[in-house]
Tab-separated table of C-alpha atoms in Angstrom:
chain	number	residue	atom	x	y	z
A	1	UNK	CA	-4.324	33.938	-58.664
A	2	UNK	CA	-5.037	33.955	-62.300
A	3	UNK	CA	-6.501	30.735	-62.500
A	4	UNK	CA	-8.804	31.678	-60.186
A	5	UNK	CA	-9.751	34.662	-61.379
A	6	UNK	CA	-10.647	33.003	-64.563
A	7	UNK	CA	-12.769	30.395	-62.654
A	8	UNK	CA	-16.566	31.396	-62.911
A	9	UNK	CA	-19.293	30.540	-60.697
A	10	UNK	CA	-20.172	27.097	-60.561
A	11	UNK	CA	-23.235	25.017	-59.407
A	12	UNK	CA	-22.759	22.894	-56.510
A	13	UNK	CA	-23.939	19.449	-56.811
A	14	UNK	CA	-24.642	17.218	-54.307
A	15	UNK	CA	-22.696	14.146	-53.570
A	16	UNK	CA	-24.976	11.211	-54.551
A	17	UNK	CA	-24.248	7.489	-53.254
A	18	UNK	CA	-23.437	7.092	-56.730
A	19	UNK	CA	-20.570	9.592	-56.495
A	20	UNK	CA	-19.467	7.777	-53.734
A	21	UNK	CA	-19.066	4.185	-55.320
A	22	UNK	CA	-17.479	5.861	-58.810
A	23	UNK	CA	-14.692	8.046	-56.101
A	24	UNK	CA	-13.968	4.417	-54.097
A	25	UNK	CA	-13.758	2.526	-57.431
A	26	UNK	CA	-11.394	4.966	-59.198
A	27	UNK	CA	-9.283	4.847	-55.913
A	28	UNK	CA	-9.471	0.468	-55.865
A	29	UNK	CA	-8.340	0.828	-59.907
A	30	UNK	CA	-5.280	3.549	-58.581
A	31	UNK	CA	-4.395	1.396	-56.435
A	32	UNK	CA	-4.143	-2.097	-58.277
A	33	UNK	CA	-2.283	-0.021	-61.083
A	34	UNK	CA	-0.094	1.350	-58.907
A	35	UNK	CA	1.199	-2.220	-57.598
A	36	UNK	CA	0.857	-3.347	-61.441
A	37	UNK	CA	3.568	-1.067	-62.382
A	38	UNK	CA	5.786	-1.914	-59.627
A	39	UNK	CA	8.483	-4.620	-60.795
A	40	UNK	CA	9.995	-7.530	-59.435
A	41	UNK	CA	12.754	-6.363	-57.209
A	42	UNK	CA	15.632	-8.598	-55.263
A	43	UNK	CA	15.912	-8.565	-51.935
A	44	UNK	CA	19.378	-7.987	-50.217
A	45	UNK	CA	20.347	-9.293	-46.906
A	46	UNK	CA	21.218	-6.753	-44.507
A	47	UNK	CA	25.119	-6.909	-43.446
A	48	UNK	CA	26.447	-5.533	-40.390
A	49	UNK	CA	27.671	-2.750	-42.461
A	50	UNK	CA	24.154	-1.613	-43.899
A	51	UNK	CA	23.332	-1.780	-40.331
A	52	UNK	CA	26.149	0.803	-39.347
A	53	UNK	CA	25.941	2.681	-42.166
A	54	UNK	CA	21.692	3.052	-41.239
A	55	UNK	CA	22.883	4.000	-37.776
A	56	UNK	CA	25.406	6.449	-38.592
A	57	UNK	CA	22.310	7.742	-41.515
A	58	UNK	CA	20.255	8.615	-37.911
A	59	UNK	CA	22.472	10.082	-35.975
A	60	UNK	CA	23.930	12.825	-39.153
A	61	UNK	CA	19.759	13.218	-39.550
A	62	UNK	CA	19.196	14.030	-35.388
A	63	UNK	CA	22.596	16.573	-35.663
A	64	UNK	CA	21.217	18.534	-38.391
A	65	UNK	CA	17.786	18.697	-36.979
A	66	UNK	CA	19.025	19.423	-33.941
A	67	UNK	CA	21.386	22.371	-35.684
A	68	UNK	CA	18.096	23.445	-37.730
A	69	UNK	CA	16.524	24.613	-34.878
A	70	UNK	CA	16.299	28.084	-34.244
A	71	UNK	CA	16.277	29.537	-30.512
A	72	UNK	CA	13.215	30.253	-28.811
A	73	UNK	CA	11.587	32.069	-26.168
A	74	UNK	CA	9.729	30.507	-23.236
A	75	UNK	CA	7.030	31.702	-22.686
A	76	UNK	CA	5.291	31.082	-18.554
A	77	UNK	CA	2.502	29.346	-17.738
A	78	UNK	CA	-0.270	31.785	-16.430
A	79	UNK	CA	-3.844	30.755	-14.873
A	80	UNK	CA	-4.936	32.001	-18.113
A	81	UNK	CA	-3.223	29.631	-20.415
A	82	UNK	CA	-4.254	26.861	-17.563
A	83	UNK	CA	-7.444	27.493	-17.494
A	84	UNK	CA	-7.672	27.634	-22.191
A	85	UNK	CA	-6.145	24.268	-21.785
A	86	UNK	CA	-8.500	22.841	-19.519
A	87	UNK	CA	-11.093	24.151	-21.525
A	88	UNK	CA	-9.960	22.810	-24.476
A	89	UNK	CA	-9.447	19.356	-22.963
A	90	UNK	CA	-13.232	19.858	-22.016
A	91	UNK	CA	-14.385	20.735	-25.511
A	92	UNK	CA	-12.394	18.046	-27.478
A	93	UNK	CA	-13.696	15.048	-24.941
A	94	UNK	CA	-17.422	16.493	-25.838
A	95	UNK	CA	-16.635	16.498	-29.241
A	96	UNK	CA	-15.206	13.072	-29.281
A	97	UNK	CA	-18.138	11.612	-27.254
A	98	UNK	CA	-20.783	13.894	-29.896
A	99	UNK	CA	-19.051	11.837	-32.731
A	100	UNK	CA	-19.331	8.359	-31.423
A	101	UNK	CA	-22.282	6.594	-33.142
A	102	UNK	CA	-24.574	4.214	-31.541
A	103	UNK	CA	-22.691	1.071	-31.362
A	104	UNK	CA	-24.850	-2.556	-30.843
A	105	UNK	CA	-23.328	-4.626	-27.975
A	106	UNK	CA	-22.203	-8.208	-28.224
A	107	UNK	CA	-22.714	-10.723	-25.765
A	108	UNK	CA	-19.397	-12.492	-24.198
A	109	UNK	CA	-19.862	-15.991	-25.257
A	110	UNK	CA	-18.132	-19.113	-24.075
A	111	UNK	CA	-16.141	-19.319	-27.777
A	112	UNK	CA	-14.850	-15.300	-27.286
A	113	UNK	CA	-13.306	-15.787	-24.151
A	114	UNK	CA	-12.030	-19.081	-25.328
A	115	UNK	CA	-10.441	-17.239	-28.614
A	116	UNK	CA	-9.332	-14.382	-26.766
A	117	UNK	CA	-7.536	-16.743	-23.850
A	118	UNK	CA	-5.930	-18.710	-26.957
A	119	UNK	CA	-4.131	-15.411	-28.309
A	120	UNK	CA	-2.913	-14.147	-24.981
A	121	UNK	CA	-1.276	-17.742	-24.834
A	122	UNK	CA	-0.145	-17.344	-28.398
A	123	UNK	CA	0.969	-13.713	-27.720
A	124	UNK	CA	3.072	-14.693	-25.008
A	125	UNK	CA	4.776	-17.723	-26.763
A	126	UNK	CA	5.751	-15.686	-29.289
A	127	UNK	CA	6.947	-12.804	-27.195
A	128	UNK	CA	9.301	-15.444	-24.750
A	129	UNK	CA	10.432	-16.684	-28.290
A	130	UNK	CA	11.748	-13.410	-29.501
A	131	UNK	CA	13.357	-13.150	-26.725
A	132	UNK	CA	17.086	-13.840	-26.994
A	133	UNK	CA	19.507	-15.313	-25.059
A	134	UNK	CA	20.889	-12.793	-22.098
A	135	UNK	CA	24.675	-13.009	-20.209
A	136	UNK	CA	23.941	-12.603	-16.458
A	137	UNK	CA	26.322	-10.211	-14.724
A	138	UNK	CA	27.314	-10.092	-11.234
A	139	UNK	CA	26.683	-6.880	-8.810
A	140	UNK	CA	29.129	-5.781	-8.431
A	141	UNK	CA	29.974	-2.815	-5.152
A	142	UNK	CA	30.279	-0.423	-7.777
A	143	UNK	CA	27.535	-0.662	-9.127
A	144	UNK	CA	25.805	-0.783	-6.087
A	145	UNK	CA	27.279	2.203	-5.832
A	146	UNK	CA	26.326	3.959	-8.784
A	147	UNK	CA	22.917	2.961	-7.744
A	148	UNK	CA	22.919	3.934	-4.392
A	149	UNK	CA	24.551	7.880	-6.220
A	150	UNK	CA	21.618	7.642	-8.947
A	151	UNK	CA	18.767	6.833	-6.503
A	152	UNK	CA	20.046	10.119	-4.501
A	153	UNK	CA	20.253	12.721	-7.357
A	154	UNK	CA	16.870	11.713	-8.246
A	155	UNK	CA	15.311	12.341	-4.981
A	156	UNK	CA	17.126	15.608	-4.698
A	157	UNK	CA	15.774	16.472	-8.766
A	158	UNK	CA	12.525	15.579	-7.518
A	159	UNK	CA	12.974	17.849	-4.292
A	160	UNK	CA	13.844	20.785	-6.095
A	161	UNK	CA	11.126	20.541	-8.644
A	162	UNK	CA	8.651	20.562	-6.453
A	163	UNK	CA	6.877	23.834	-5.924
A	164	UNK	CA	6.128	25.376	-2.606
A	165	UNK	CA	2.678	25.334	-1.102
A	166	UNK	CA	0.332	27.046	0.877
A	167	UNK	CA	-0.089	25.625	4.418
A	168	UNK	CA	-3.405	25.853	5.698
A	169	UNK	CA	-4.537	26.445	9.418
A	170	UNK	CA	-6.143	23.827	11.228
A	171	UNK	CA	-9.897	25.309	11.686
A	172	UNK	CA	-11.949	23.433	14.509
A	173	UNK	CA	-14.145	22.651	11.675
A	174	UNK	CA	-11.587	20.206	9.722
A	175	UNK	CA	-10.753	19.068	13.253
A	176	UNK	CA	-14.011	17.866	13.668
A	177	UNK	CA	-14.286	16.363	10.128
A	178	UNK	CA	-11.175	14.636	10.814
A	179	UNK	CA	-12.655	13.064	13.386
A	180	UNK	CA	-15.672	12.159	11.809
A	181	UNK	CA	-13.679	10.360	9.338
A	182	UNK	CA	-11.489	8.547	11.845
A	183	UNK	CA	-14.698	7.215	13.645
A	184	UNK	CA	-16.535	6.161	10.480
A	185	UNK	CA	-13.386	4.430	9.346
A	186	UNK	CA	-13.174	2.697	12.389
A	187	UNK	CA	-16.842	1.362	12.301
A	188	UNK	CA	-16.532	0.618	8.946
A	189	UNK	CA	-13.466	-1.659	10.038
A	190	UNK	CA	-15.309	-3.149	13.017
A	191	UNK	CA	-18.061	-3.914	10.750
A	192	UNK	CA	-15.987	-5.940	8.395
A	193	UNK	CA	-14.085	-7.523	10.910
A	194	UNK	CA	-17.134	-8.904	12.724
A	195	UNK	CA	-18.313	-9.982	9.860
A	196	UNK	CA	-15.396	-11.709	8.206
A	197	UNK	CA	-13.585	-12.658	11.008
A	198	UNK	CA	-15.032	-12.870	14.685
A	199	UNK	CA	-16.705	-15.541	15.628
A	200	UNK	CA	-14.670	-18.372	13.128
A	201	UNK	CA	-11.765	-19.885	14.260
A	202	UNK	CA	-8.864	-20.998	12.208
A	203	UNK	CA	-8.546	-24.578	11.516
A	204	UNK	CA	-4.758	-26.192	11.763
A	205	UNK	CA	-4.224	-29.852	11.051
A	206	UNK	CA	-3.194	-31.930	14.057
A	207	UNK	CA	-0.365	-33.842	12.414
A	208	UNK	CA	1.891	-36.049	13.892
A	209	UNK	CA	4.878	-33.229	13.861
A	210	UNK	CA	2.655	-31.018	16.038
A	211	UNK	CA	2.048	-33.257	18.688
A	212	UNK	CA	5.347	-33.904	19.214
A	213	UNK	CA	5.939	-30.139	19.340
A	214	UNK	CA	3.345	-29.251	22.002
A	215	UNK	CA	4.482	-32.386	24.190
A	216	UNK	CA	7.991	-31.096	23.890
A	217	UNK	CA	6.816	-27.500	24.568
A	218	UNK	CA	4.564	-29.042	27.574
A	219	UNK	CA	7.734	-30.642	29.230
A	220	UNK	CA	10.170	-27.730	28.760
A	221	UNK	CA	7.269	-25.659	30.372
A	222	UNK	CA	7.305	-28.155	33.421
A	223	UNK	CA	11.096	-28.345	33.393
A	224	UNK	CA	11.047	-24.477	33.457
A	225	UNK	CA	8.481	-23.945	36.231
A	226	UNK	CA	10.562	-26.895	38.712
A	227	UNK	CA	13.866	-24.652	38.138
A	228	UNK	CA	12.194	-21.175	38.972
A	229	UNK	CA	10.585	-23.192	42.065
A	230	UNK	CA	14.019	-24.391	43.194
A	231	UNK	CA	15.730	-21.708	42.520
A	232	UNK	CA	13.061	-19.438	44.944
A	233	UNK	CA	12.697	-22.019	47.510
A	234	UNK	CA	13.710	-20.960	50.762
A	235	UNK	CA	14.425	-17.053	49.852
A	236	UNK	CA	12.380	-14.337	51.130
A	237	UNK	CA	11.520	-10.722	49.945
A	238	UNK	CA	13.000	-7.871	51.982
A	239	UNK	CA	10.327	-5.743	53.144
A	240	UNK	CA	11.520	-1.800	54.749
A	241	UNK	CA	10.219	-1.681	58.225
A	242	UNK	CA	8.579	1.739	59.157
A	243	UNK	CA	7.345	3.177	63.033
A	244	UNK	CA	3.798	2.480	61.638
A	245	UNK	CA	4.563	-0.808	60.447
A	246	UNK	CA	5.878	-1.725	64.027
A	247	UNK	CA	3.109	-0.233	65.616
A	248	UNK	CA	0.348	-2.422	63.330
A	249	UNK	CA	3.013	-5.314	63.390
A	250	UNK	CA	2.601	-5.101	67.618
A	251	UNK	CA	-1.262	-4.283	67.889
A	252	UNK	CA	-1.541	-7.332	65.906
A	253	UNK	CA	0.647	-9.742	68.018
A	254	UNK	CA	-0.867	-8.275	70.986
A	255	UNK	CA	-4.716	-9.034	69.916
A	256	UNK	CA	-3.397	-12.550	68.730
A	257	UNK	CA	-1.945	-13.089	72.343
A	258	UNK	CA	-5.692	-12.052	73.793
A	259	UNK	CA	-7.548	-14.188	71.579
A	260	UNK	CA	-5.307	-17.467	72.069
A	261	UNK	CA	-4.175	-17.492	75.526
A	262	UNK	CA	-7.251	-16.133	77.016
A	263	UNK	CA	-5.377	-13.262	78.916
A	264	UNK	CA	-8.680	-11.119	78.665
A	265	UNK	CA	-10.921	-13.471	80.780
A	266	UNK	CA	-7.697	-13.206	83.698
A	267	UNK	CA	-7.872	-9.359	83.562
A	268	UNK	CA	-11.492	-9.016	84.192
A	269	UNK	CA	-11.612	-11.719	86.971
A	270	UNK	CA	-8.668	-9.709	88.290
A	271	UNK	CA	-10.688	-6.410	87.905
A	272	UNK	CA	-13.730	-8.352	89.475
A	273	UNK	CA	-11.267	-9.070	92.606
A	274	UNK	CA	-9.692	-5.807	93.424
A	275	UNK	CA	-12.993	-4.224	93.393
A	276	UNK	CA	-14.474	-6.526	95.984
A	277	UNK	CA	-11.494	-6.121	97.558
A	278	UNK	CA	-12.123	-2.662	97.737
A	279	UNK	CA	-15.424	-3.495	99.426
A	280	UNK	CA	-14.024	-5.073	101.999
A	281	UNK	CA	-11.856	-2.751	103.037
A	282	UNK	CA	-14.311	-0.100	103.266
A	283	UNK	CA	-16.727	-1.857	104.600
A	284	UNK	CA	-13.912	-3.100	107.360
């Protein structure tokens, strides 16, 4: 407080690209005398007990920061402090996209994508070599177990963190959109399939192997048909016989006896008789 109150008023002066050089030159010279001053030091393998002793170092640090912590009081999440958040989210990614300069795009030339397919390669190789060597172990059933118990609690975590919902009524109006939907999807899928697929056939190469398949499918489709044949010869199907039936079963015989003996031409002639006969007698 006293220092500043025996600070006067000063004049501000603007920062020149002359200040700017001097401040990054002083910093360059800080640095290189910094790493001038710094001696030769030798370095010491690191034993399994360095590594334990590191190890144990983390744990005592996570205890104590753990025990350093003081209790707190949760607070709830309310629309309000949903809706700051969201907000804020809003007004940092406007920020971020305000402070983005102008940027001049490169073309993607043959040699890039050649570089950049190189490292991925390189990448890789050196990734699968840092890899160790691994001991597989067998599944055992109870571990299958274990995973079978761990695959349940999590569903049943997951169950009971999920909130409840609103249901909504089905309105004639969402009805109707649903429908809409299903009907554009479906042209949409007719469409492509006509397009993509109707009309072109799919070619299979007539080998050998499949010749001999469809002859051997060919004669145990003959076989098949002569042993159904056999087997049916000479049975019939039962058919229940009803009054009407009978009756349509004896009109018919009756007409067939008409038509092929000729029994109608012997009952008109015999008509033809009995009323001349009639005549006669009458006239007798």
């Amino acid at each position: 407080v006293l220092y500043k109150e025996n600070v006067g008023t000063g004049t501000p002066t603007p920062v020149t690209p002359e200040m700017e050089r001097v401040k990054r030159n002083q910093e360059i010279c800080s640095s290189v005398l910094y790493k001038e001053n710094v001696g030769k030091a030798t370095p010491t393998p690191v034993t399994p007990e360095m590594e334990r002793v590191k190890r144990n170092q983390e744990i005592i640090s996570s205890v104590l920061y753990k025990e350093n912590m003081g209790k707190v009081t949760p607070t709830p999440v309310t629309p309000e402090m949903e809706r700051v958040k969201r907000n804020q989210e809003i007004i940092s990614s406007v920020l971020y996209k305000e402070n983005v300069g102008q940027a001049t795009p490169t073309p993607v030339t043959p040699e890039i994508e050649r570089v950049k397919r190189n490292q991925e390669q390189i990448s890789s190789v050196a990734y699968r070599e840092g890899l160790g060597k691994a001991t597989p172990s067998p599944v055992t059933p109870e571990m299958e177990r274990v995973k079978r118990n761990q695959e349940q609690i999590s569903s049943v975590l997951y169950k009971e963190h999920m909130a409840k919902g609103t249901p909504t009524p089905l309105t004639p109006e969402m009805e109707r959109a649903k429908r809409n939907q299903e009907n554009i999807s479906s042209v949409l899928y007719s469409d492509s399939f006509r397009k993509q697929v109707q009309g072109k056939a799919a070619y299979v190469l007539d080998t050998p192997e499949m010749r001999r398949v469809r002859e051997s499918q060919k004669h145990i489709s003959t076989v098949k048909y002569h042993e159904d044949f056999e087997k049916s010869k000479g049975s019939f199907t039962p058919v229940v016989t009803d009054p009407i039936t009978e009756r349509v079963k004896k009109n018919m015989q009756d007409f067939s006896d008409i038509s092929y003996r000729g029994i109608q031409r012997r009952v008109v002639e015999m008509e033809r008789k009995r009323v001349d006969q009639d005549q006669e007698n009458l006239t007798g």
